[in-house]
Short mmCIF file of C-alpha atoms in Angstrom, two decimals:
data_model
loop_
_atom_site.label_atom_id
_atom_site.label_comp_id
_atom_site.label_asym_id
_atom_site.label_seq_id
_atom_site.Cartn_x
_atom_site.Cartn_y
_atom_site.Cartn_z
CA MET A 1 52.47 -24.94 147.10
CA LEU A 2 52.12 -26.83 143.91
CA ASN A 3 49.45 -29.08 143.29
CA LEU A 4 47.56 -30.50 139.73
CA SER A 5 45.67 -27.22 138.99
CA THR A 6 49.10 -24.93 139.24
CA THR A 7 49.81 -22.98 136.21
CA VAL A 8 52.33 -21.21 134.24
CA GLU A 9 52.14 -18.14 133.00
CA LEU A 10 52.96 -17.90 129.03
CA SER A 11 54.18 -14.81 127.56
CA ASN A 12 50.98 -13.25 126.70
CA GLY A 13 49.37 -13.69 130.10
CA THR A 14 47.61 -17.26 129.12
CA HIS A 15 48.39 -20.11 131.80
CA ILE A 16 49.07 -23.28 131.05
CA PRO A 17 48.48 -26.20 133.27
CA LEU A 18 51.83 -27.45 134.89
CA LEU A 19 51.28 -31.11 134.42
CA GLY A 20 48.63 -32.27 131.64
CA LEU A 21 47.93 -35.67 130.29
CA GLY A 22 49.27 -36.45 126.66
CA VAL A 23 47.37 -38.89 124.42
CA TYR A 24 50.06 -40.05 121.63
CA LYS A 25 49.10 -43.52 120.89
CA VAL A 26 45.65 -43.83 122.64
CA ASP A 27 43.36 -45.32 120.32
CA SER A 28 40.64 -43.29 118.68
CA GLY A 29 37.34 -43.98 120.10
CA GLU A 30 36.02 -45.53 123.16
CA GLU A 31 40.01 -45.66 124.46
CA VAL A 32 40.59 -41.90 124.28
CA TYR A 33 37.37 -41.30 125.64
CA GLN A 34 37.77 -43.33 128.92
CA THR A 35 41.47 -42.05 129.35
CA VAL A 36 40.48 -38.55 129.08
CA GLN A 37 37.04 -39.00 131.06
CA SER A 38 39.52 -40.78 134.02
CA ALA A 39 41.90 -37.82 133.83
CA LEU A 40 39.32 -35.06 134.07
CA LYS A 41 37.44 -36.97 137.26
CA LEU A 42 41.02 -37.19 138.57
CA GLY A 43 41.74 -33.34 138.58
CA TYR A 44 43.56 -33.04 135.15
CA ARG A 45 42.60 -30.02 133.24
CA HIS A 46 45.44 -29.93 130.55
CA ILE A 47 44.93 -32.44 127.55
CA ASP A 48 47.19 -32.43 124.71
CA THR A 49 46.40 -34.33 121.10
CA ALA A 50 47.37 -33.44 117.58
CA SER A 51 45.91 -34.04 114.54
CA PHE A 52 48.38 -37.08 113.31
CA TYR A 53 47.16 -38.59 116.19
CA GLY A 54 43.88 -39.18 114.59
CA ASN A 55 41.99 -39.39 118.36
CA GLU A 56 40.76 -35.67 118.59
CA THR A 57 37.21 -36.52 117.90
CA GLY A 58 37.36 -38.85 120.86
CA VAL A 59 38.87 -35.94 122.78
CA GLY A 60 36.17 -33.49 122.07
CA GLN A 61 33.84 -36.12 122.93
CA ALA A 62 35.05 -36.47 126.45
CA VAL A 63 35.85 -33.01 127.20
CA LYS A 64 32.00 -32.50 126.29
CA ASP A 65 30.54 -34.95 128.25
CA SER A 66 32.33 -33.94 131.09
CA ARG A 67 30.35 -30.83 131.55
CA ILE A 68 33.56 -29.29 132.75
CA PRO A 69 33.10 -25.82 132.04
CA ARG A 70 35.34 -25.03 128.36
CA GLU A 71 37.32 -21.87 130.26
CA GLU A 72 38.17 -24.40 133.19
CA LEU A 73 40.14 -26.85 130.32
CA PHE A 74 43.36 -26.35 128.38
CA ILE A 75 43.21 -28.19 125.08
CA THR A 76 46.34 -28.33 123.06
CA THR A 77 46.29 -29.59 119.25
CA LYS A 78 48.82 -29.72 116.50
CA VAL A 79 49.28 -29.21 112.64
CA TRP A 80 51.06 -31.98 111.17
CA ASN A 81 53.49 -32.03 108.43
CA ASP A 82 51.63 -32.81 105.23
CA GLU A 83 49.21 -30.03 106.29
CA GLN A 84 51.87 -27.17 106.59
CA GLY A 85 52.07 -24.25 104.93
CA TYR A 86 49.94 -21.03 105.00
CA GLU A 87 46.37 -21.84 103.57
CA GLU A 88 46.95 -25.18 104.37
CA THR A 89 47.11 -25.11 107.58
CA LEU A 90 44.21 -22.75 108.31
CA GLN A 91 42.30 -25.49 106.39
CA ALA A 92 44.01 -28.21 108.82
CA PHE A 93 43.16 -25.84 111.94
CA GLU A 94 39.40 -26.04 111.05
CA ARG A 95 39.26 -29.65 110.82
CA SER A 96 40.70 -30.06 114.24
CA LEU A 97 38.05 -27.49 115.45
CA ALA A 98 35.50 -29.70 114.37
CA CYS A 99 36.91 -33.04 115.45
CA LEU A 100 37.68 -31.51 118.66
CA GLN A 101 33.92 -29.78 118.95
CA MET A 102 35.19 -26.75 119.67
CA ASP A 103 35.14 -23.17 119.38
CA TYR A 104 38.92 -22.38 120.20
CA VAL A 105 41.87 -24.28 121.24
CA ASP A 106 44.35 -22.97 124.18
CA LEU A 107 47.42 -23.72 122.46
CA TYR A 108 48.26 -24.80 118.58
CA LEU A 109 51.68 -25.87 117.76
CA ILE A 110 53.64 -27.07 114.51
CA HIS A 111 54.32 -30.42 115.18
CA TRP A 112 57.63 -30.54 113.38
CA PRO A 113 59.94 -28.06 111.76
CA VAL A 114 59.41 -29.01 107.93
CA PRO A 115 62.04 -27.22 105.82
CA GLY A 116 60.71 -24.67 103.49
CA LYS A 117 57.40 -24.97 105.19
CA PHE A 118 56.94 -23.70 109.02
CA ILE A 119 57.59 -19.92 108.29
CA ASP A 120 54.52 -20.26 106.09
CA THR A 121 52.89 -22.02 109.10
CA TRP A 122 53.86 -19.98 111.69
CA ARG A 123 52.29 -17.12 109.64
CA ALA A 124 48.69 -18.82 109.25
CA LEU A 125 49.31 -19.75 113.27
CA GLU A 126 50.06 -16.03 113.54
CA THR A 127 46.69 -15.23 112.08
CA LEU A 128 44.52 -17.52 113.74
CA TYR A 129 46.01 -16.05 117.05
CA GLN A 130 45.19 -12.58 115.99
CA ASN A 131 41.85 -13.37 114.89
CA GLY A 132 41.25 -14.84 118.59
CA ARG A 133 40.79 -18.50 117.08
CA VAL A 134 43.30 -19.62 119.82
CA ARG A 135 44.70 -18.53 122.89
CA ALA A 136 48.10 -19.10 122.61
CA ILE A 137 50.89 -20.70 119.57
CA GLY A 138 53.89 -22.47 119.62
CA VAL A 139 56.00 -25.08 117.95
CA SER A 140 56.91 -28.68 118.78
CA ASN A 141 60.13 -30.20 118.42
CA PHE A 142 62.07 -27.04 117.42
CA LEU A 143 65.65 -26.55 118.35
CA GLU A 144 67.65 -23.51 118.76
CA TYR A 145 68.63 -23.10 115.14
CA HIS A 146 64.83 -23.67 114.05
CA LEU A 147 63.89 -21.15 116.31
CA ASP A 148 66.58 -18.91 114.73
CA ASP A 149 65.03 -19.29 111.63
CA LEU A 150 61.62 -18.48 112.89
CA LEU A 151 62.61 -15.61 115.18
CA LEU A 152 63.84 -13.74 111.52
CA HIS A 153 60.56 -13.80 110.28
CA ALA A 154 57.94 -13.85 113.06
CA GLU A 155 55.85 -11.15 114.49
CA ILE A 156 54.81 -13.04 117.42
CA THR A 157 57.32 -15.08 119.72
CA PRO A 158 56.10 -18.64 120.12
CA MET A 159 54.71 -19.18 123.33
CA VAL A 160 55.94 -22.94 123.98
CA ASN A 161 58.07 -25.06 122.48
CA GLN A 162 57.13 -29.05 123.00
CA VAL A 163 60.09 -31.10 122.83
CA GLU A 164 61.44 -34.62 124.25
CA PHE A 165 63.20 -34.01 127.04
CA HIS A 166 63.97 -36.46 130.13
CA PRO A 167 66.88 -36.92 132.11
CA GLN A 168 68.62 -38.97 129.68
CA LEU A 169 67.98 -35.85 127.04
CA TYR A 170 68.42 -33.39 129.30
CA LEU A 171 68.52 -30.29 126.67
CA GLU A 172 69.83 -27.92 128.69
CA ASP A 173 71.16 -25.52 126.42
CA LEU A 174 67.55 -25.52 124.73
CA LEU A 175 65.88 -24.93 127.90
CA ASP A 176 68.29 -21.67 128.86
CA TYR A 177 67.47 -20.82 125.24
CA CYS A 178 63.68 -20.64 126.36
CA LYS A 179 64.06 -19.36 128.78
CA LYS A 180 65.69 -16.08 127.59
CA ASN A 181 63.18 -15.80 124.75
CA ASN A 182 60.37 -16.34 127.20
CA ILE A 183 59.05 -19.30 125.53
CA GLN A 184 57.85 -22.37 127.55
CA LEU A 185 59.40 -25.63 127.33
CA GLU A 186 57.08 -28.50 127.53
CA ALA A 187 58.07 -32.18 127.76
CA TRP A 188 56.87 -34.85 125.62
CA SER A 189 57.65 -38.66 126.36
CA PRO A 190 58.69 -37.18 129.75
CA LEU A 191 59.45 -41.06 130.89
CA ALA A 192 61.01 -41.69 127.94
CA ARG A 193 58.49 -44.42 127.24
CA ALA A 194 59.47 -46.26 130.90
CA GLN A 195 62.90 -47.09 129.16
CA TYR A 196 65.37 -46.44 131.94
CA LEU A 197 62.71 -46.42 134.96
CA HIS A 198 64.71 -48.99 136.59
CA HIS A 199 67.74 -46.41 137.16
CA PRO A 200 69.48 -46.93 140.28
CA LEU A 201 69.25 -43.36 140.82
CA LEU A 202 65.67 -42.93 140.52
CA HIS A 203 65.44 -46.22 142.48
CA GLU A 204 67.04 -44.75 145.43
CA LEU A 205 65.44 -41.54 145.37
CA GLY A 206 62.06 -42.86 144.93
CA GLU A 207 62.96 -45.03 148.09
CA LYS A 208 63.80 -41.87 149.89
CA TYR A 209 60.73 -39.84 149.03
CA GLY A 210 58.06 -42.64 149.52
CA LYS A 211 57.77 -42.31 145.31
CA SER A 212 57.73 -44.28 142.21
CA ALA A 213 60.77 -43.94 139.71
CA ALA A 214 58.22 -42.29 137.31
CA GLN A 215 57.56 -39.30 140.17
CA ILE A 216 60.85 -38.60 140.75
CA ILE A 217 61.29 -37.76 136.79
CA LEU A 218 58.26 -35.80 136.71
CA ARG A 219 59.09 -33.89 139.78
CA TRP A 220 62.24 -33.17 137.90
CA ASP A 221 60.74 -31.82 135.12
CA VAL A 222 58.54 -29.51 137.40
CA GLN A 223 61.49 -28.37 139.47
CA HIS A 224 62.90 -27.18 136.26
CA GLY A 225 59.83 -25.43 135.42
CA VAL A 226 59.23 -27.62 132.45
CA VAL A 227 55.25 -28.34 131.82
CA THR A 228 55.10 -31.72 131.55
CA ILE A 229 52.48 -34.22 129.63
CA PRO A 230 52.90 -37.96 130.60
CA LYS A 231 50.70 -40.45 128.91
CA SER A 232 48.58 -43.45 130.64
CA THR A 233 45.40 -44.58 129.43
CA LYS A 234 45.35 -46.40 133.18
CA PRO A 235 43.57 -44.43 136.16
CA PRO A 236 45.72 -45.76 138.82
CA ARG A 237 48.74 -44.76 136.93
CA GLN A 238 47.18 -41.34 135.82
CA LYS A 239 46.49 -40.58 139.75
CA GLU A 240 50.17 -41.45 140.39
CA ASN A 241 51.55 -39.30 137.82
CA ALA A 242 49.71 -36.46 139.77
CA GLU A 243 51.03 -37.23 143.04
CA ILE A 244 54.06 -35.04 142.73
CA PHE A 245 53.48 -31.77 144.40
CA ASP A 246 54.24 -33.07 148.21
CA PHE A 247 58.12 -33.35 148.30
CA GLU A 248 60.84 -31.28 146.56
CA LEU A 249 63.85 -32.84 145.21
CA SER A 250 67.59 -31.00 146.83
CA ARG A 251 69.70 -28.87 144.35
CA GLU A 252 72.24 -31.67 144.27
CA GLU A 253 69.57 -34.42 143.28
CA MET A 254 68.65 -32.38 140.64
CA GLU A 255 72.47 -32.06 139.40
CA ALA A 256 72.57 -35.43 139.61
CA ILE A 257 69.64 -36.41 137.70
CA ASN A 258 70.88 -33.76 135.15
CA ALA A 259 73.86 -35.95 134.85
CA LEU A 260 71.98 -39.12 133.49
CA HIS A 261 72.19 -37.27 130.29
CA CYS A 262 73.52 -39.31 127.36
CA ASN A 263 71.72 -37.85 124.06
CA GLY A 264 69.42 -40.43 124.78
CA ARG A 265 66.08 -40.09 122.58
CA VAL A 266 63.26 -42.39 122.10
CA GLY A 267 61.62 -40.14 119.41
CA SER A 268 63.34 -38.81 116.06
CA ASP A 269 65.92 -36.22 116.23
CA PRO A 270 64.19 -32.75 114.78
CA ALA A 271 67.81 -32.17 113.58
CA GLN A 272 67.02 -35.31 110.80
CA LEU A 273 64.00 -33.79 109.75
CA LYS A 274 63.79 -33.50 105.79
#
């Protein structure tokens, strides 16, 4: 049975927990420290940060103070747009490691497909991977044509593509593309910043299963085989987000949720990146 410690195997054999904690827009310092501490105490072992978030130091301190063996944790960070390029990325990685107080990260991602930059940035990620500095490498916010371009130049296929993904942005073609190419899709903002948790279908299913609308969406992610990293700074909500493994949506219910798709982004569109 699936649970909070369930992992998915990436193409290189590394295992990533199916559910994690995202810390975008969590303030550096005490807020992110307490947020990560509470998640770890609840049993979370997957924490997702980025240099752009400005909170890697707090994440690293919370992980260190938890005294959980490093090998039991899965830590992701990302290289930001103005840090991209081959040498620039290698330097950015060292800054992230120093902030995190770690010798390696489990997953390092290109945060956005910056035109004219992401190919060289990917070469840097390949170097870090080949040198054993990261356990897995991937991308974030890449659409199919970005991946096509990258794969023309890459020696190593990205192991993960982290994108905005939720029922009103059900990127079915991208999900199929990633499955075909053995790239694990991962959802950021899986709850769409709570913009449509009031939807009648989600409430109807929530009443049926004794779950919240948010839990219905997170379960939908999991049943699509998508790794998901909801953000919450509140321990009760973190606990609720983790309680999605004791029920299963039917095929018809999954299809009904799929049909909520309306290209409803809450974040930036990668196709518009300059």
